[in-house]
PDB file of C-alpha atoms in Angstrom:
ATOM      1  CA  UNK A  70      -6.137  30.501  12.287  1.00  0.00           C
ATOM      2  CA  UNK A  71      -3.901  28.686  10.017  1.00  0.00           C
ATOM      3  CA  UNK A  72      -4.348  30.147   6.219  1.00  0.00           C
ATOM      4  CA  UNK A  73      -1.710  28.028   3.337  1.00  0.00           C
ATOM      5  CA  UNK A  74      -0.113  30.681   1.849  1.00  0.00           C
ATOM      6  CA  UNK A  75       2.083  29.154  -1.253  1.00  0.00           C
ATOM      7  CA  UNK A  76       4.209  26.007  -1.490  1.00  0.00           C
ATOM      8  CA  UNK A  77       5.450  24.849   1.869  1.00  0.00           C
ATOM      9  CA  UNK A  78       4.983  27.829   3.925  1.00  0.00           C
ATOM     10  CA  UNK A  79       1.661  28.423   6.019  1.00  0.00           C
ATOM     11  CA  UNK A  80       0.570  32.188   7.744  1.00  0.00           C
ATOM     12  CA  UNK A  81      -0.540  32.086  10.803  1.00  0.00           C
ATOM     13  CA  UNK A  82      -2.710  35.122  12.309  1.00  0.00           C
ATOM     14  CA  UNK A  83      -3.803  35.729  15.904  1.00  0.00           C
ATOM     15  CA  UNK A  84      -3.468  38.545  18.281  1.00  0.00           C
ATOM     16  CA  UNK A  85      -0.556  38.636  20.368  1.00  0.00           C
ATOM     17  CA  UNK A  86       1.664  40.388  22.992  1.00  0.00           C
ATOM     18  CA  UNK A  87       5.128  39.643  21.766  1.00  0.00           C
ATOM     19  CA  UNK A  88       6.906  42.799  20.913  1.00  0.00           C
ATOM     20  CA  UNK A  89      10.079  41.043  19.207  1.00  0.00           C
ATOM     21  CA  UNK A  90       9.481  40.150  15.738  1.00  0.00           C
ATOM     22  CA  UNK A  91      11.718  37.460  14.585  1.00  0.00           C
ATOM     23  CA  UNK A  92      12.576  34.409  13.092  1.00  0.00           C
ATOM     24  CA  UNK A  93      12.657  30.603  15.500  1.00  0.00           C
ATOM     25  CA  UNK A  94      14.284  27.755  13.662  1.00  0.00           C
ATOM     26  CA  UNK A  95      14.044  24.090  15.242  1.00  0.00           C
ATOM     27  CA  UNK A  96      14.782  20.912  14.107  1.00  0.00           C
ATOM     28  CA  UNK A  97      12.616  17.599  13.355  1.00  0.00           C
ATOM     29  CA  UNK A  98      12.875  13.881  12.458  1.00  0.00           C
ATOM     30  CA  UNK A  99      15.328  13.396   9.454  1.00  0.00           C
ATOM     31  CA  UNK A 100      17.021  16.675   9.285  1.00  0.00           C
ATOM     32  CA  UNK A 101      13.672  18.484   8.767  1.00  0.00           C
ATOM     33  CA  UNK A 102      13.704  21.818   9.247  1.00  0.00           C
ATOM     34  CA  UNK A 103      11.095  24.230  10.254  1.00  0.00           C
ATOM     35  CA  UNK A 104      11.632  28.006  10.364  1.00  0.00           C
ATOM     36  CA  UNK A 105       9.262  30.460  11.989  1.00  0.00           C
ATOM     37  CA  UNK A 106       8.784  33.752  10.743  1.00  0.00           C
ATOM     38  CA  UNK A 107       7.496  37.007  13.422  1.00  0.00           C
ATOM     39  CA  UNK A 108       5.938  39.542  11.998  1.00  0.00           C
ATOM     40  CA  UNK A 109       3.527  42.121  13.982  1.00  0.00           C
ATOM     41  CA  UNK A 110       1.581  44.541  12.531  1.00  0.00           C
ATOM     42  CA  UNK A 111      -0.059  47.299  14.874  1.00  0.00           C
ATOM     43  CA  UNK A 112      -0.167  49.174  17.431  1.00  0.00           C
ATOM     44  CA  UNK A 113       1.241  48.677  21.282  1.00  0.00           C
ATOM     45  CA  UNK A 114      -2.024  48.675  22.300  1.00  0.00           C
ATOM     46  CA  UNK A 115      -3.496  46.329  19.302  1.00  0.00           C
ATOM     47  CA  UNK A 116      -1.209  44.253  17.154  1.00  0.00           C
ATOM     48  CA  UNK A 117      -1.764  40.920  14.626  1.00  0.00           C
ATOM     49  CA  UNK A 118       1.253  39.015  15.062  1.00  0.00           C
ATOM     50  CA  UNK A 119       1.853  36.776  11.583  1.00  0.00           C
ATOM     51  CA  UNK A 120       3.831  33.908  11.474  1.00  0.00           C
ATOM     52  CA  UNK A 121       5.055  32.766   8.639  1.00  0.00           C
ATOM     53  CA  UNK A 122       5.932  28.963   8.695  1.00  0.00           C
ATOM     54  CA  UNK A 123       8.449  27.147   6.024  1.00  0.00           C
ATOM     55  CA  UNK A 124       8.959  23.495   6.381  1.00  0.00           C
ATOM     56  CA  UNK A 125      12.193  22.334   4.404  1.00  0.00           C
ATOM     57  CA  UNK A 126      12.748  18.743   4.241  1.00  0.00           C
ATOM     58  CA  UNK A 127      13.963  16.440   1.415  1.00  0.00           C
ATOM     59  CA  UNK A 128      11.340  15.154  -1.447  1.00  0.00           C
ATOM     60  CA  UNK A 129      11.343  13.194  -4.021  1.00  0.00           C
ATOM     61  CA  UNK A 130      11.088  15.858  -6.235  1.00  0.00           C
ATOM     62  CA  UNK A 131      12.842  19.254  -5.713  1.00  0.00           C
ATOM     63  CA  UNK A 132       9.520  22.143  -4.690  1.00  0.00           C
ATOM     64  CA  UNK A 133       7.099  19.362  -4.385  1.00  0.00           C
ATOM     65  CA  UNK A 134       4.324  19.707  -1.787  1.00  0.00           C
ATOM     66  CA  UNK A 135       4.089  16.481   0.066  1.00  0.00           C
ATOM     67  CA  UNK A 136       1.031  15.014   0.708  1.00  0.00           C
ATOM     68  CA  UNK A 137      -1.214  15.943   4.362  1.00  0.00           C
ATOM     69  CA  UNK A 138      -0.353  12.879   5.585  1.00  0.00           C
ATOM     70  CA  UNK A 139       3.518  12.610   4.489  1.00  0.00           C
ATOM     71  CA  UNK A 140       4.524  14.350   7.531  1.00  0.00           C
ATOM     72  CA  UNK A 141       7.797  13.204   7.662  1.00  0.00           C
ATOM     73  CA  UNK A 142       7.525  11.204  10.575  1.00  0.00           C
ATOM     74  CA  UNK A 143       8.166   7.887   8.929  1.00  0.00           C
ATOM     75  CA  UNK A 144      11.446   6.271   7.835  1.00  0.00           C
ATOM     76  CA  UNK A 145      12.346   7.614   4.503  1.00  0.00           C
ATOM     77  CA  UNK A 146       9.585   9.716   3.605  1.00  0.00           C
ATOM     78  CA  UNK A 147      10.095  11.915   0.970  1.00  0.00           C
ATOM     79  CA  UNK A 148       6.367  12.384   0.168  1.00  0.00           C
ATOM     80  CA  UNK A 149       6.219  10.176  -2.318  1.00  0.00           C
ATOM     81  CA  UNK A 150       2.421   9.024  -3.059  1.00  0.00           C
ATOM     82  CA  UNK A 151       1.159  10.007  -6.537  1.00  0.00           C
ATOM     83  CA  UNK A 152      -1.438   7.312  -6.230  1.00  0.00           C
ATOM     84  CA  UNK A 153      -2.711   8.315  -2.835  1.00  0.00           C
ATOM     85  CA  UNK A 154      -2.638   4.721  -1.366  1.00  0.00           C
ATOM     86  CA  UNK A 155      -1.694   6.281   2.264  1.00  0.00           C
ATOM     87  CA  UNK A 156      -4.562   8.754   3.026  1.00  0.00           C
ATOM     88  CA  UNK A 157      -6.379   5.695   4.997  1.00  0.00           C
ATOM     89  CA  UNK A 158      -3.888   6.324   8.283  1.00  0.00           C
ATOM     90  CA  UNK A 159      -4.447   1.883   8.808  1.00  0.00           C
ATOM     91  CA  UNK A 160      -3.356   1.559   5.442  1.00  0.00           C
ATOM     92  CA  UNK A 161      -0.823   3.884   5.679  1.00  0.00           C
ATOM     93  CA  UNK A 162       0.477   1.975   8.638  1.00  0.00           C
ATOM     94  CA  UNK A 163       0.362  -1.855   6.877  1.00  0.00           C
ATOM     95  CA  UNK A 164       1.894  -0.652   3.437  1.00  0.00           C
ATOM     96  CA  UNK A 165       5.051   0.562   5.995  1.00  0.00           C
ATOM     97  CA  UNK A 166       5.207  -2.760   7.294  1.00  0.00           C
ATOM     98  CA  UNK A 167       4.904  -4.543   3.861  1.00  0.00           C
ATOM     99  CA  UNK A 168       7.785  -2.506   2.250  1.00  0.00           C
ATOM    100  CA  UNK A 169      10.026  -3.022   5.113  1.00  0.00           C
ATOM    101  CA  UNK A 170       9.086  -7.221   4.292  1.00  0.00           C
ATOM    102  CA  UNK A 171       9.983  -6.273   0.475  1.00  0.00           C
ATOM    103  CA  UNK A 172      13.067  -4.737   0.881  1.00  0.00           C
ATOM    104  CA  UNK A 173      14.503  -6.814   3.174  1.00  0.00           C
ATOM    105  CA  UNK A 174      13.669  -9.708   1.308  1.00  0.00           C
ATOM    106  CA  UNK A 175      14.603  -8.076  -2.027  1.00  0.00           C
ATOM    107  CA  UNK A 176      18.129  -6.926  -0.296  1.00  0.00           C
ATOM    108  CA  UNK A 177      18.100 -10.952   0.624  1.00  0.00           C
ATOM    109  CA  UNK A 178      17.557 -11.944  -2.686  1.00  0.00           C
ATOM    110  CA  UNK A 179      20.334  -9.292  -4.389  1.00  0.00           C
ATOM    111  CA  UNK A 180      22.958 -11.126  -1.897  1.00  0.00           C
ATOM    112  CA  UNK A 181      22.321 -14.625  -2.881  1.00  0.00           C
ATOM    113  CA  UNK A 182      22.066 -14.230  -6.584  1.00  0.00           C
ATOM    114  CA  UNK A 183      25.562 -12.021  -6.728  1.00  0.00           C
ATOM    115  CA  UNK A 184      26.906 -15.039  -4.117  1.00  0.00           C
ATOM    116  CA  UNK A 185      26.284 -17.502  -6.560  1.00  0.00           C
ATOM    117  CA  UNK A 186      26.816 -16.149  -9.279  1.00  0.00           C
ATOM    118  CA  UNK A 187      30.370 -15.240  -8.394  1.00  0.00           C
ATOM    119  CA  UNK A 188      30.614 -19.196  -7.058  1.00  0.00           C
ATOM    120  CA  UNK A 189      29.664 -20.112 -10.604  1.00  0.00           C
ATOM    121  CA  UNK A 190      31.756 -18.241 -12.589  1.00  0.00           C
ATOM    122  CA  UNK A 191      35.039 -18.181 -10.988  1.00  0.00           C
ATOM    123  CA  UNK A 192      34.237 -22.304 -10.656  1.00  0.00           C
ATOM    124  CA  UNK A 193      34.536 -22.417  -6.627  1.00  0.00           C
ATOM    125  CA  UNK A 194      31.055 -24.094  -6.899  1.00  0.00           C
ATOM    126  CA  UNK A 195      28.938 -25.961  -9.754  1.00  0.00           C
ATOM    127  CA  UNK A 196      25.656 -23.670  -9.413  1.00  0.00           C
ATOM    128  CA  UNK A 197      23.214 -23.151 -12.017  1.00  0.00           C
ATOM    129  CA  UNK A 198      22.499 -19.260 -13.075  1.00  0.00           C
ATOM    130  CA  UNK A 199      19.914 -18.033 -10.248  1.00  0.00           C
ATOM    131  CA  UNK A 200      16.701 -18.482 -12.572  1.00  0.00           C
ATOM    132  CA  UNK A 201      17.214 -21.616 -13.194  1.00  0.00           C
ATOM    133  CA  UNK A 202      17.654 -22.737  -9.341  1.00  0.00           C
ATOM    134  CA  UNK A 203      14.149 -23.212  -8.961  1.00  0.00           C
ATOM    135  CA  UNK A 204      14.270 -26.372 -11.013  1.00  0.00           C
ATOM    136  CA  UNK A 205      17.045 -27.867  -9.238  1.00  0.00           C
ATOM    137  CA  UNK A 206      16.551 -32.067  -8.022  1.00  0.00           C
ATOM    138  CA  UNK A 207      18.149 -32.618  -4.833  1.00  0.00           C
ATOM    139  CA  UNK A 208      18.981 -35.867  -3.490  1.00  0.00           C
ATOM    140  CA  UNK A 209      17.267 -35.082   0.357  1.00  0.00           C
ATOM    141  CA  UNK A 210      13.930 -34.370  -0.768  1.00  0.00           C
ATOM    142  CA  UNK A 211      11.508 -33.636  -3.494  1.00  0.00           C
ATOM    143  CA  UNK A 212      10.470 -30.091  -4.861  1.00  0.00           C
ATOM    144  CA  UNK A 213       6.975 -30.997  -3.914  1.00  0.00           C
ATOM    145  CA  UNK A 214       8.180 -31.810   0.097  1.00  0.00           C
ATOM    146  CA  UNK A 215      10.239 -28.657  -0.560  1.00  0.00           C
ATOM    147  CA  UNK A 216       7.663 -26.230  -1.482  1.00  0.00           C
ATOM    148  CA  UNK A 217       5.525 -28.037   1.219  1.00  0.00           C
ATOM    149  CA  UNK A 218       7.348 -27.579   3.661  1.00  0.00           C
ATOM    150  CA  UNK A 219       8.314 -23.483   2.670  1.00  0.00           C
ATOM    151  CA  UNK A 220       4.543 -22.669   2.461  1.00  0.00           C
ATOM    152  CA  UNK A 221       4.439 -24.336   6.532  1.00  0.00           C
ATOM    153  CA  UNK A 222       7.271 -22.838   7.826  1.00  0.00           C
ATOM    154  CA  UNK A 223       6.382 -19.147   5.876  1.00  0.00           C
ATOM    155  CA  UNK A 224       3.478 -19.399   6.543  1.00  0.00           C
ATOM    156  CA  UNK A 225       3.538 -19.707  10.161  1.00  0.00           C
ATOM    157  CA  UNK A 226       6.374 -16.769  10.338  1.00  0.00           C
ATOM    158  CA  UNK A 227       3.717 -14.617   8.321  1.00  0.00           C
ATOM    159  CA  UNK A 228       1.145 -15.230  10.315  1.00  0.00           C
ATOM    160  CA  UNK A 229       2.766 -14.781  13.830  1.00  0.00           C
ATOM    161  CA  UNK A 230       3.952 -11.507  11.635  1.00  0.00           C
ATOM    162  CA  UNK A 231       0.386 -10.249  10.982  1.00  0.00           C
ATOM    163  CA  UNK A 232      -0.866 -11.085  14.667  1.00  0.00           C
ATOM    164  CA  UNK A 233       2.033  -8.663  15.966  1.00  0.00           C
ATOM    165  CA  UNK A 234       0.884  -6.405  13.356  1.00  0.00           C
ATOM    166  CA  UNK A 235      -2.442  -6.351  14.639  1.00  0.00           C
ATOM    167  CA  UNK A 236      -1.606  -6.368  18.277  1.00  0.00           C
ATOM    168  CA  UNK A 237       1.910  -5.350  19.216  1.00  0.00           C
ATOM    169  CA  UNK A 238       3.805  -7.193  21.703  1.00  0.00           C
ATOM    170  CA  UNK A 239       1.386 -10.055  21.534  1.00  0.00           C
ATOM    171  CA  UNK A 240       3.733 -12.730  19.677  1.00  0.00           C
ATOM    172  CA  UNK A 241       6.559 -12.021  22.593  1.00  0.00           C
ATOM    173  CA  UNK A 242       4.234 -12.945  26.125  1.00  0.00           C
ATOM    174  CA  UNK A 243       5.488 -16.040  27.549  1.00  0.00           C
ATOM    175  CA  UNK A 244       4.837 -19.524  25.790  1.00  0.00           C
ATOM    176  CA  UNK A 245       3.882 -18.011  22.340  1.00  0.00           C
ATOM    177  CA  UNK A 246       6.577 -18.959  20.325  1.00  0.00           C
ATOM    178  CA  UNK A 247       7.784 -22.621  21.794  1.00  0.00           C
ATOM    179  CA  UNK A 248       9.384 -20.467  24.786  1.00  0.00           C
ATOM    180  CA  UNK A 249      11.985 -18.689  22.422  1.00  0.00           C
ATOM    181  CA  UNK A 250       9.936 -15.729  23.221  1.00  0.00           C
ATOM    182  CA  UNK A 251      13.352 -14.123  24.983  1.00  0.00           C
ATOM    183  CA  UNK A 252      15.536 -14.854  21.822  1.00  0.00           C
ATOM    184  CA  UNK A 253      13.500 -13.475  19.362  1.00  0.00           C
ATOM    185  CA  UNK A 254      12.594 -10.077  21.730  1.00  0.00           C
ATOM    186  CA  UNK A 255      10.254  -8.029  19.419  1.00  0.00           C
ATOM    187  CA  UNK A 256      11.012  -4.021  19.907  1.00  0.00           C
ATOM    188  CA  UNK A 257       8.422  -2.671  17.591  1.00  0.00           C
ATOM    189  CA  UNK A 258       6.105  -4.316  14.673  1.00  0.00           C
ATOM    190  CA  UNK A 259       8.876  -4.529  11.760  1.00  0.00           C
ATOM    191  CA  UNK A 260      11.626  -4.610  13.939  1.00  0.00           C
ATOM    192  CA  UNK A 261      12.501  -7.987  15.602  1.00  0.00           C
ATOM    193  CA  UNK A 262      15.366  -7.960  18.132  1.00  0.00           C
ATOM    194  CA  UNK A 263      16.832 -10.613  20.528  1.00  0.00           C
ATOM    195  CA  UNK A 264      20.121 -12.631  20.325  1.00  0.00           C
ATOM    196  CA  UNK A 265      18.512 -14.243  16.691  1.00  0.00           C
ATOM    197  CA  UNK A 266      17.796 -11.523  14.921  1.00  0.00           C
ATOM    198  CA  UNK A 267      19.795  -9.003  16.325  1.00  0.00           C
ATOM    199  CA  UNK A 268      23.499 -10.616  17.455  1.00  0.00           C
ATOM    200  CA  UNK A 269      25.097  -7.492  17.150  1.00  0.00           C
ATOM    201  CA  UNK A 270      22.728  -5.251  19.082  1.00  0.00           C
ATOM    202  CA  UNK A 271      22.082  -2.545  16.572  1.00  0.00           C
ATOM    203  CA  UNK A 272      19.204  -0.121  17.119  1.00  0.00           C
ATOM    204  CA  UNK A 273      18.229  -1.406  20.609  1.00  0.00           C
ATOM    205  CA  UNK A 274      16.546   1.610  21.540  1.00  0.00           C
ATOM    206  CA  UNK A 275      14.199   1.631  18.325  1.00  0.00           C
ATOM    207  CA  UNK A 276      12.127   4.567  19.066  1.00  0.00           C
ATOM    208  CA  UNK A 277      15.321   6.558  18.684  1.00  0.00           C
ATOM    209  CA  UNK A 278      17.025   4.875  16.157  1.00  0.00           C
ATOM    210  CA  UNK A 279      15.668   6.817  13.145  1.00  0.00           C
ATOM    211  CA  UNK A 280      18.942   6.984  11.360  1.00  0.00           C
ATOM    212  CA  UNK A 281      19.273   3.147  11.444  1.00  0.00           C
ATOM    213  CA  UNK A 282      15.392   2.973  10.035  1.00  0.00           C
ATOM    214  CA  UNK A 283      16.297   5.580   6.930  1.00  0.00           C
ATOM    215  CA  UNK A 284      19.357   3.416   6.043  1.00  0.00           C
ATOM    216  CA  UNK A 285      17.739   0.145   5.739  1.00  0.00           C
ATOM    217  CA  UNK A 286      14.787   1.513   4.124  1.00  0.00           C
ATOM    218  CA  UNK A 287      16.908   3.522   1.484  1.00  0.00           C
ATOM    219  CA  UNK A 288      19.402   0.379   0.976  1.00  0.00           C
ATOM    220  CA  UNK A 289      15.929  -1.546   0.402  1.00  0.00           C
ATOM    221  CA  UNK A 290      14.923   0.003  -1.763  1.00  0.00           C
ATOM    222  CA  UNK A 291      18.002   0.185  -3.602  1.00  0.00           C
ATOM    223  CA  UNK A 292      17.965  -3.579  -3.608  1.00  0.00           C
ATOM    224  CA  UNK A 293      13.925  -3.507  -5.030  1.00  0.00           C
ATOM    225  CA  UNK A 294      15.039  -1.756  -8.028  1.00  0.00           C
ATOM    226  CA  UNK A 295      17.821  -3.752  -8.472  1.00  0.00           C
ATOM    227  CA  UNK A 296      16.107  -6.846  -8.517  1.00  0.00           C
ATOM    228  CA  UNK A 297      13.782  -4.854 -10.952  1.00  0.00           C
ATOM    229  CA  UNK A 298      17.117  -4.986 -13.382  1.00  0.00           C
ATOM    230  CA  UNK A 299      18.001  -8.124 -12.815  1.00  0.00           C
ATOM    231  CA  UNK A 300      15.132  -9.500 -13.800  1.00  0.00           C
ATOM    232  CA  UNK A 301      14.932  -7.891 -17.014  1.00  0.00           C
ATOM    233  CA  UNK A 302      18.807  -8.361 -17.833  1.00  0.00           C
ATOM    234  CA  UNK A 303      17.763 -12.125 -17.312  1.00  0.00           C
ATOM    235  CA  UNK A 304      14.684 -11.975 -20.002  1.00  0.00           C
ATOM    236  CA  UNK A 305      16.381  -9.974 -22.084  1.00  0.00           C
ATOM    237  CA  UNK A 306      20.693 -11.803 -22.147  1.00  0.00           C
ATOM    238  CA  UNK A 307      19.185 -15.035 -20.651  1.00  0.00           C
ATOM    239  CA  UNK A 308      22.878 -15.066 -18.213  1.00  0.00           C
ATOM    240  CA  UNK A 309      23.122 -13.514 -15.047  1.00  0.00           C
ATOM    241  CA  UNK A 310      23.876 -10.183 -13.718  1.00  0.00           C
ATOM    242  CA  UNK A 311      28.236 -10.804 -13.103  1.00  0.00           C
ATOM    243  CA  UNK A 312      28.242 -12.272 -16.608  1.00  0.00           C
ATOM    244  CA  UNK A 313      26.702  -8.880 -17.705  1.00  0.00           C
ATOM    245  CA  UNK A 314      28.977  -7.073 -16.054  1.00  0.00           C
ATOM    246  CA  UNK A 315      31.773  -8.997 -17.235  1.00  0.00           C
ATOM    247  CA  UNK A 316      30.797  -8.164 -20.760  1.00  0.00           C
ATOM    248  CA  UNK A 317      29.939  -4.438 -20.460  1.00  0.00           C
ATOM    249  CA  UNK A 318      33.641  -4.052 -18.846  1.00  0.00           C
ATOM    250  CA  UNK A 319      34.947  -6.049 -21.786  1.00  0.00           C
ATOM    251  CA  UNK A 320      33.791  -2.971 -24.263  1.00  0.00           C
ATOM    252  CA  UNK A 321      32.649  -0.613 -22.189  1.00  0.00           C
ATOM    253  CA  UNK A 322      31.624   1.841 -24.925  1.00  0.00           C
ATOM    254  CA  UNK A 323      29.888  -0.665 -26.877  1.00  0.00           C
ATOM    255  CA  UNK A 324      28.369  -2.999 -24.296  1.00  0.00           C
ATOM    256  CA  UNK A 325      25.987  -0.792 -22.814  1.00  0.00           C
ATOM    257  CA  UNK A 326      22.323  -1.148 -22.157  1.00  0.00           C
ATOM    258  CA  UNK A 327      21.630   0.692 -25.342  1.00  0.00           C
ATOM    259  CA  UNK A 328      22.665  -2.296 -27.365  1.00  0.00           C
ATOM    260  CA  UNK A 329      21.447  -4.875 -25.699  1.00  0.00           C
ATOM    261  CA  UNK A 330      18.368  -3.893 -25.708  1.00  0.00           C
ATOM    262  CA  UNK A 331      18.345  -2.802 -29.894  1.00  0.00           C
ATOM    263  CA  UNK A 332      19.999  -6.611 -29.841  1.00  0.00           C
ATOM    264  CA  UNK A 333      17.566  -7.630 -28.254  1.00  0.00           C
ATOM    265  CA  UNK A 334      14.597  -6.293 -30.249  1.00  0.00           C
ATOM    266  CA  UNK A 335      16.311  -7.145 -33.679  1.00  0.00           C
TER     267      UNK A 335
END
């Protein structure tokens, strides 16, 4: 009989034999830990044995039950779901996949614009300020072949994506991907391997690389929220995010994000 007794510990009560009360301790995914409590009450000849169970892992916020489901099982769960968009355990399971997408491409994205706009400023490289790329004429080929030609190609990848999603390990049997099946060698849905997409060999053992997992989840999502203020620096200086900096380190008491923003709304 399991009875919830307060926030994060659970009693449990059944009859027992054990005559050493006490306290077990293990360890789970994450750093998790999970302390059980012995306590017997009763006689040798009839005893209750209550066990008093305390899960301590990291949350999002400090004391905060996690969610059922939250288990913290997954890379980079901190039970973080005030909306309650993972109860369904299928959703659950395609809203991992579609973050990892997001934060790689958003960690992608973070890369490129910095590149750039360090190639811009310091004059290595005539490029225009990242939100203005998009309307860029090259000489090879029209933005209408371009964007053609971007919906194709992504949406092929997104598709083969989905079908592995749907039924692991299908994308990688022989002759389904124009017999590069071997270089792009998929270990688990979300986490492509091979020569291509893995040259250095990280994580090949995926089912027991859940440190590698938490780091590129938590620098993803570091990269999602920087995007987030990157976007609004651009709507709000119209320049991009190294002439920003450049300015706030020019006055650094005085060129905060306090006054741009009163600038911005005067």
């Amino acid at each position: 009989m399991d009875v919830a007794v307060g926030r994060g510990f659970q009693i449990l009560a059944h009859a027992g034999s054990s005559p050493f009360p006490g306290r077990i301790s293990h360890k789970t995914a994450f750093g998790a830990t999970k302390t059980n409590w012995l306590v017997e009450i009763g006689s040798s000849s009839h005893h209750l044995r209550v066990v008093v169970r305390a899960q301590n892992r990291p949350t999002w916020l400090p004391g905060l039950d996690p969610p059922p489901y939250l288990d913290g099982t997954l890379a980079g769960d901190f039970g973080f779901d005030p909306l309650g968009l993972g109860e369904d355990p299928e959703s659950l399971k395609w809203y991992v996949q579609a973050e990892l997408v997001h934060a790689r491409f958003a960690m992608a994205g973070v890369a490129g614009i910095l590149a750039t706009d360090l190639l811009r400023i310091t004059g290595i490289s005539h490029l225009p300020v990242w939100y203005e790329a998009g309307a860029t004429k090259f000489d090879f080929a029209s933005t209408r072949t371009l964007v053609i030609i971007q919906l194709l190609l992504m949406g092929f990848v997104e598709t083969k994506r989905y079908m592995d999603f749907r039924n692991p390990g299908s994308q990688a049997k022989e002759g389904s991907f124009f017999g590069l099946e071997a270089a792009l060698e998929g270990i688990e849905p979300g986490y492509p391997g091979g020569p291509l997409l893995n040259p250095l060999g990280l994580a090949k053992d995926i089912k027991n690389a859940q440190e590698w997992k938490l780091k590129e989840i938590k620098n993803g999502r570091l990269a999602m929220v920087a995007m987030l203020g990157i976007f609004v620096q651009a709507n709000v200086t119209h320049v991009g995010p190294i002439d920003n900096l450049i300015e706030h380190l020019s006055n650094p008491w005085h060129k905060t994000i306090i006054q741009t923003l009163a600038g911005s709304g005067s």
